Amino acid sequence: MKKILTLAPVMPQESDIEDIAKTLSFLNCEFQIDFVDPLSVADNLPNEGYYRLWQNELEKQLVNYDAFFGFSFGGVILQQCFVLFEQVKKPIVLFSTPTFADDQLQEKLGKVIRLCKGNRVVEALEGLYDHVFFPNKAPQIDYQRYNLEIASKRLIFGLQRVLETDSTEILNNSTVDHLHLIGEFSNLVNRNNVITPKVGRLVIVPEASMRVLQDNQDYCKSLILEQLSCGA
């Protein structure tokens, strides 16, 4: 069975990966999907050193996986590791991944970070999920199931790294083919902070929030399967 390595988004706790796994279940018949918590590498290094660590980690996995997916921060990490895929061609799919942080993204994620630093973690999570699911209503979440201290540290580290990363030069010059899906109505990742790559496809998913697979899976499914057929 072919294998996909999926880098998850920033999550309050690692077990939230299960929600991402459900949205990819349509691939389970043909692919084994393994997930990586993007906060598994949490070294407090400058960006260059931090993403070099990720390049080293992913380079070890190139022979083990047939394709690579990245959700949001996971997608940012993949973009920063495109150099690995210049010679080793693998199908890549990105979901709601900012190229850079525009003023609105800085403002929205910056507020989440400030609330976390002020020990107002539940308020931070509520605000974040309002943006993530917009224009849909965020689901009811039992925040008591979280270790709020750990959740705060994870959000601060991951979201701050997103705000500090600019992949514009990489996407303008890289020859790595990939598919990038963003939601038509996304309140966080949209055409204000995502550029069309030199090589690859940027597709706006109709009637979708940032959670494109949840909102319009049928539309996304055919595009993902097409991308996976290109080498997987």
JSON list of C-alpha atoms in Angstrom, two decimals, residues 72-177:
[
{"chain": "A", "resi": 72, "resn": "SER", "atom": "CA", "xyz": [-1.71, 25.28, 7.27]},
{"chain": "A", "resi": 73, "resn": "PHE", "atom": "CA", "xyz": [1.46, 25.38, 9.42]},
{"chain": "A", "resi": 74, "resn": "GLY", "atom": "CA", "xyz": [2.25, 21.89, 8.17]},
{"chain": "A", "resi": 75, "resn": "GLY", "atom": "CA", "xyz": [2.00, 23.32, 4.66]},
{"chain": "A", "resi": 76, "resn": "VAL", "atom": "CA", "xyz": [4.28, 26.21, 5.60]},
{"chain": "A", "resi": 77, "resn": "ILE", "atom": "CA", "xyz": [6.87, 23.66, 6.72]},
{"chain": "A", "resi": 78, "resn": "LEU", "atom": "CA", "xyz": [6.53, 21.76, 3.43]},
{"chain": "A", "resi": 79, "resn": "GLN", "atom": "CA", "xyz": [6.95, 24.96, 1.41]},
{"chain": "A", "resi": 80, "resn": "GLN", "atom": "CA", "xyz": [10.12, 25.73, 3.34]},
{"chain": "A", "resi": 81, "resn": "CYS", "atom": "CA", "xyz": [11.35, 22.23, 2.46]},
{"chain": "A", "resi": 82, "resn": "PHE", "atom": "CA", "xyz": [10.61, 22.40, -1.28]},
{"chain": "A", "resi": 83, "resn": "VAL", "atom": "CA", "xyz": [14.34, 22.18, -1.98]},
{"chain": "A", "resi": 84, "resn": "LEU", "atom": "CA", "xyz": [14.10, 18.48, -1.06]},
{"chain": "A", "resi": 85, "resn": "PHE", "atom": "CA", "xyz": [11.59, 17.87, -3.83]},
{"chain": "A", "resi": 86, "resn": "GLU", "atom": "CA", "xyz": [13.45, 19.62, -6.65]},
{"chain": "A", "resi": 87, "resn": "GLN", "atom": "CA", "xyz": [15.14, 16.35, -7.63]},
{"chain": "A", "resi": 88, "resn": "VAL", "atom": "CA", "xyz": [12.96, 13.79, -5.86]},
{"chain": "A", "resi": 89, "resn": "LYS", "atom": "CA", "xyz": [9.53, 14.21, -7.42]},
{"chain": "A", "resi": 90, "resn": "LYS", "atom": "CA", "xyz": [6.64, 13.40, -5.10]},
{"chain": "A", "resi": 91, "resn": "PRO", "atom": "CA", "xyz": [2.97, 14.45, -5.24]},
{"chain": "A", "resi": 92, "resn": "ILE", "atom": "CA", "xyz": [2.41, 17.33, -2.81]},
{"chain": "A", "resi": 93, "resn": "VAL", "atom": "CA", "xyz": [-0.91, 18.78, -1.65]},
{"chain": "A", "resi": 94, "resn": "LEU", "atom": "CA", "xyz": [-1.17, 21.88, 0.54]},
{"chain": "A", "resi": 95, "resn": "PHE", "atom": "CA", "xyz": [-4.32, 22.92, 2.38]},
{"chain": "A", "resi": 96, "resn": "SER", "atom": "CA", "xyz": [-4.97, 26.52, 3.47]},
{"chain": "A", "resi": 97, "resn": "THR", "atom": "CA", "xyz": [-1.29, 27.44, 3.68]},
{"chain": "A", "resi": 98, "resn": "PRO", "atom": "CA", "xyz": [-0.30, 31.13, 3.80]},
{"chain": "A", "resi": 99, "resn": "THR", "atom": "CA", "xyz": [2.61, 32.25, 1.64]},
{"chain": "A", "resi": 100, "resn": "PHE", "atom": "CA", "xyz": [3.23, 35.12, 4.04]},
{"chain": "A", "resi": 101, "resn": "ALA", "atom": "CA", "xyz": [1.37, 36.91, 6.82]},
{"chain": "A", "resi": 102, "resn": "ASP", "atom": "CA", "xyz": [-0.50, 39.96, 5.55]},
{"chain": "A", "resi": 103, "resn": "ASP", "atom": "CA", "xyz": [-1.75, 42.66, 7.93]},
{"chain": "A", "resi": 104, "resn": "GLN", "atom": "CA", "xyz": [-5.09, 40.93, 8.57]},
{"chain": "A", "resi": 105, "resn": "LEU", "atom": "CA", "xyz": [-3.48, 37.59, 9.36]},
{"chain": "A", "resi": 106, "resn": "GLN", "atom": "CA", "xyz": [-0.96, 39.34, 11.61]},
{"chain": "A", "resi": 107, "resn": "GLU", "atom": "CA", "xyz": [-3.82, 41.03, 13.43]},
{"chain": "A", "resi": 108, "resn": "LYS", "atom": "CA", "xyz": [-5.99, 37.93, 13.85]},
{"chain": "A", "resi": 109, "resn": "LEU", "atom": "CA", "xyz": [-3.30, 35.46, 14.85]},
{"chain": "A", "resi": 110, "resn": "GLY", "atom": "CA", "xyz": [-1.48, 38.13, 16.83]},
{"chain": "A", "resi": 111, "resn": "LYS", "atom": "CA", "xyz": [-4.58, 38.57, 18.98]},
{"chain": "A", "resi": 112, "resn": "VAL", "atom": "CA", "xyz": [-4.73, 34.82, 19.65]},
{"chain": "A", "resi": 113, "resn": "ILE", "atom": "CA", "xyz": [-1.09, 34.89, 20.74]},
{"chain": "A", "resi": 114, "resn": "ARG", "atom": "CA", "xyz": [-1.64, 37.89, 23.02]},
{"chain": "A", "resi": 115, "resn": "LEU", "atom": "CA", "xyz": [-4.63, 36.24, 24.68]},
{"chain": "A", "resi": 116, "resn": "CYS", "atom": "CA", "xyz": [-2.60, 33.09, 25.29]},
{"chain": "A", "resi": 117, "resn": "LYS", "atom": "CA", "xyz": [0.22, 35.11, 26.82]},
{"chain": "A", "resi": 118, "resn": "GLY", "atom": "CA", "xyz": [-2.38, 36.82, 29.03]},
{"chain": "A", "resi": 119, "resn": "ASN", "atom": "CA", "xyz": [-3.59, 33.42, 30.27]},
{"chain": "A", "resi": 120, "resn": "ARG", "atom": "CA", "xyz": [-6.92, 33.81, 28.45]},
{"chain": "A", "resi": 121, "resn": "VAL", "atom": "CA", "xyz": [-6.52, 30.57, 26.54]},
{"chain": "A", "resi": 122, "resn": "VAL", "atom": "CA", "xyz": [-10.18, 29.60, 26.16]},
{"chain": "A", "resi": 123, "resn": "GLU", "atom": "CA", "xyz": [-10.94, 33.06, 24.77]},
{"chain": "A", "resi": 124, "resn": "ALA", "atom": "CA", "xyz": [-7.99, 32.64, 22.40]},
{"chain": "A", "resi": 125, "resn": "LEU", "atom": "CA", "xyz": [-9.24, 29.27, 21.19]},
{"chain": "A", "resi": 126, "resn": "GLU", "atom": "CA", "xyz": [-12.79, 30.54, 20.70]},
{"chain": "A", "resi": 127, "resn": "GLY", "atom": "CA", "xyz": [-11.51, 33.46, 18.63]},
{"chain": "A", "resi": 128, "resn": "LEU", "atom": "CA", "xyz": [-9.22, 31.24, 16.58]},
{"chain": "A", "resi": 129, "resn": "TYR", "atom": "CA", "xyz": [-11.94, 28.72, 15.77]},
{"chain": "A", "resi": 130, "resn": "ASP", "atom": "CA", "xyz": [-14.38, 31.49, 14.84]},
{"chain": "A", "resi": 131, "resn": "HIS", "atom": "CA", "xyz": [-11.90, 32.48, 12.12]},
{"chain": "A", "resi": 132, "resn": "VAL", "atom": "CA", "xyz": [-11.05, 28.91, 11.10]},
{"chain": "A", "resi": 133, "resn": "PHE", "atom": "CA", "xyz": [-14.66, 27.88, 10.49]},
{"chain": "A", "resi": 134, "resn": "PHE", "atom": "CA", "xyz": [-15.93, 31.23, 9.11]},
{"chain": "A", "resi": 135, "resn": "PRO", "atom": "CA", "xyz": [-18.45, 31.72, 7.50]},
{"chain": "A", "resi": 136, "resn": "ASN", "atom": "CA", "xyz": [-19.77, 28.62, 9.27]},
{"chain": "A", "resi": 137, "resn": "LYS", "atom": "CA", "xyz": [-20.38, 28.55, 12.99]},
{"chain": "A", "resi": 138, "resn": "ALA", "atom": "CA", "xyz": [-17.59, 26.95, 15.00]},
{"chain": "A", "resi": 139, "resn": "PRO", "atom": "CA", "xyz": [-18.59, 23.63, 16.58]},
{"chain": "A", "resi": 140, "resn": "GLN", "atom": "CA", "xyz": [-19.21, 23.29, 20.29]},
{"chain": "A", "resi": 141, "resn": "ILE", "atom": "CA", "xyz": [-15.89, 22.33, 21.89]},
{"chain": "A", "resi": 142, "resn": "ASP", "atom": "CA", "xyz": [-15.31, 21.14, 25.44]},
{"chain": "A", "resi": 143, "resn": "TYR", "atom": "CA", "xyz": [-12.23, 23.17, 26.27]},
{"chain": "A", "resi": 144, "resn": "GLN", "atom": "CA", "xyz": [-11.93, 21.43, 29.63]},
{"chain": "A", "resi": 145, "resn": "ARG", "atom": "CA", "xyz": [-10.53, 18.41, 27.82]},
{"chain": "A", "resi": 146, "resn": "TYR", "atom": "CA", "xyz": [-7.43, 20.44, 27.00]},
{"chain": "A", "resi": 147, "resn": "ASN", "atom": "CA", "xyz": [-4.43, 21.01, 29.18]},
{"chain": "A", "resi": 148, "resn": "LEU", "atom": "CA", "xyz": [-4.68, 24.77, 28.74]},
{"chain": "A", "resi": 149, "resn": "GLU", "atom": "CA", "xyz": [-1.08, 25.43, 29.74]},
{"chain": "A", "resi": 150, "resn": "ILE", "atom": "CA", "xyz": [0.21, 23.07, 27.05]},
{"chain": "A", "resi": 151, "resn": "ALA", "atom": "CA", "xyz": [-2.36, 24.36, 24.55]},
{"chain": "A", "resi": 152, "resn": "SER", "atom": "CA", "xyz": [-1.17, 27.92, 25.16]},
{"chain": "A", "resi": 153, "resn": "LYS", "atom": "CA", "xyz": [2.47, 27.03, 24.56]},
{"chain": "A", "resi": 154, "resn": "ARG", "atom": "CA", "xyz": [1.60, 25.14, 21.38]},
{"chain": "A", "resi": 155, "resn": "LEU", "atom": "CA", "xyz": [-0.50, 27.98, 19.96]},
{"chain": "A", "resi": 156, "resn": "ILE", "atom": "CA", "xyz": [2.07, 30.65, 20.78]},
{"chain": "A", "resi": 157, "resn": "PHE", "atom": "CA", "xyz": [4.96, 28.72, 19.23]},
{"chain": "A", "resi": 158, "resn": "GLY", "atom": "CA", "xyz": [3.14, 27.54, 16.11]},
{"chain": "A", "resi": 159, "resn": "LEU", "atom": "CA", "xyz": [1.21, 30.70, 15.26]},
{"chain": "A", "resi": 160, "resn": "GLN", "atom": "CA", "xyz": [4.22, 32.93, 15.91]},
{"chain": "A", "resi": 161, "resn": "ARG", "atom": "CA", "xyz": [6.27, 30.81, 13.52]},
{"chain": "A", "resi": 162, "resn": "VAL", "atom": "CA", "xyz": [3.55, 31.17, 10.87]},
{"chain": "A", "resi": 163, "resn": "LEU", "atom": "CA", "xyz": [3.61, 34.96, 11.24]},
{"chain": "A", "resi": 164, "resn": "GLU", "atom": "CA", "xyz": [7.40, 35.07, 10.94]},
{"chain": "A", "resi": 165, "resn": "THR", "atom": "CA", "xyz": [7.64, 32.93, 7.78]},
{"chain": "A", "resi": 166, "resn": "ASP", "atom": "CA", "xyz": [7.56, 34.28, 4.23]},
{"chain": "A", "resi": 167, "resn": "SER", "atom": "CA", "xyz": [7.69, 31.70, 1.42]},
{"chain": "A", "resi": 168, "resn": "THR", "atom": "CA", "xyz": [7.22, 34.18, -1.44]},
{"chain": "A", "resi": 169, "resn": "GLU", "atom": "CA", "xyz": [10.73, 33.76, -2.85]},
{"chain": "A", "resi": 170, "resn": "ILE", "atom": "CA", "xyz": [10.46, 29.98, -2.71]},
{"chain": "A", "resi": 171, "resn": "LEU", "atom": "CA", "xyz": [7.14, 29.88, -4.58]},
{"chain": "A", "resi": 172, "resn": "ASN", "atom": "CA", "xyz": [8.34, 32.41, -7.16]},
{"chain": "A", "resi": 173, "resn": "ASN", "atom": "CA", "xyz": [11.40, 30.32, -8.00]},
{"chain": "A", "resi": 174, "resn": "SER", "atom": "CA", "xyz": [10.73, 26.70, -7.10]},
{"chain": "A", "resi": 175, "resn": "THR", "atom": "CA", "xyz": [10.05, 24.13, -9.83]},
{"chain": "A", "resi": 176, "resn": "VAL", "atom": "CA", "xyz": [8.25, 21.79, -7.42]},
{"chain": "A", "resi": 177, "resn": "ASP", "atom": "CA", "xyz": [4.83, 20.82, -8.75]}
]
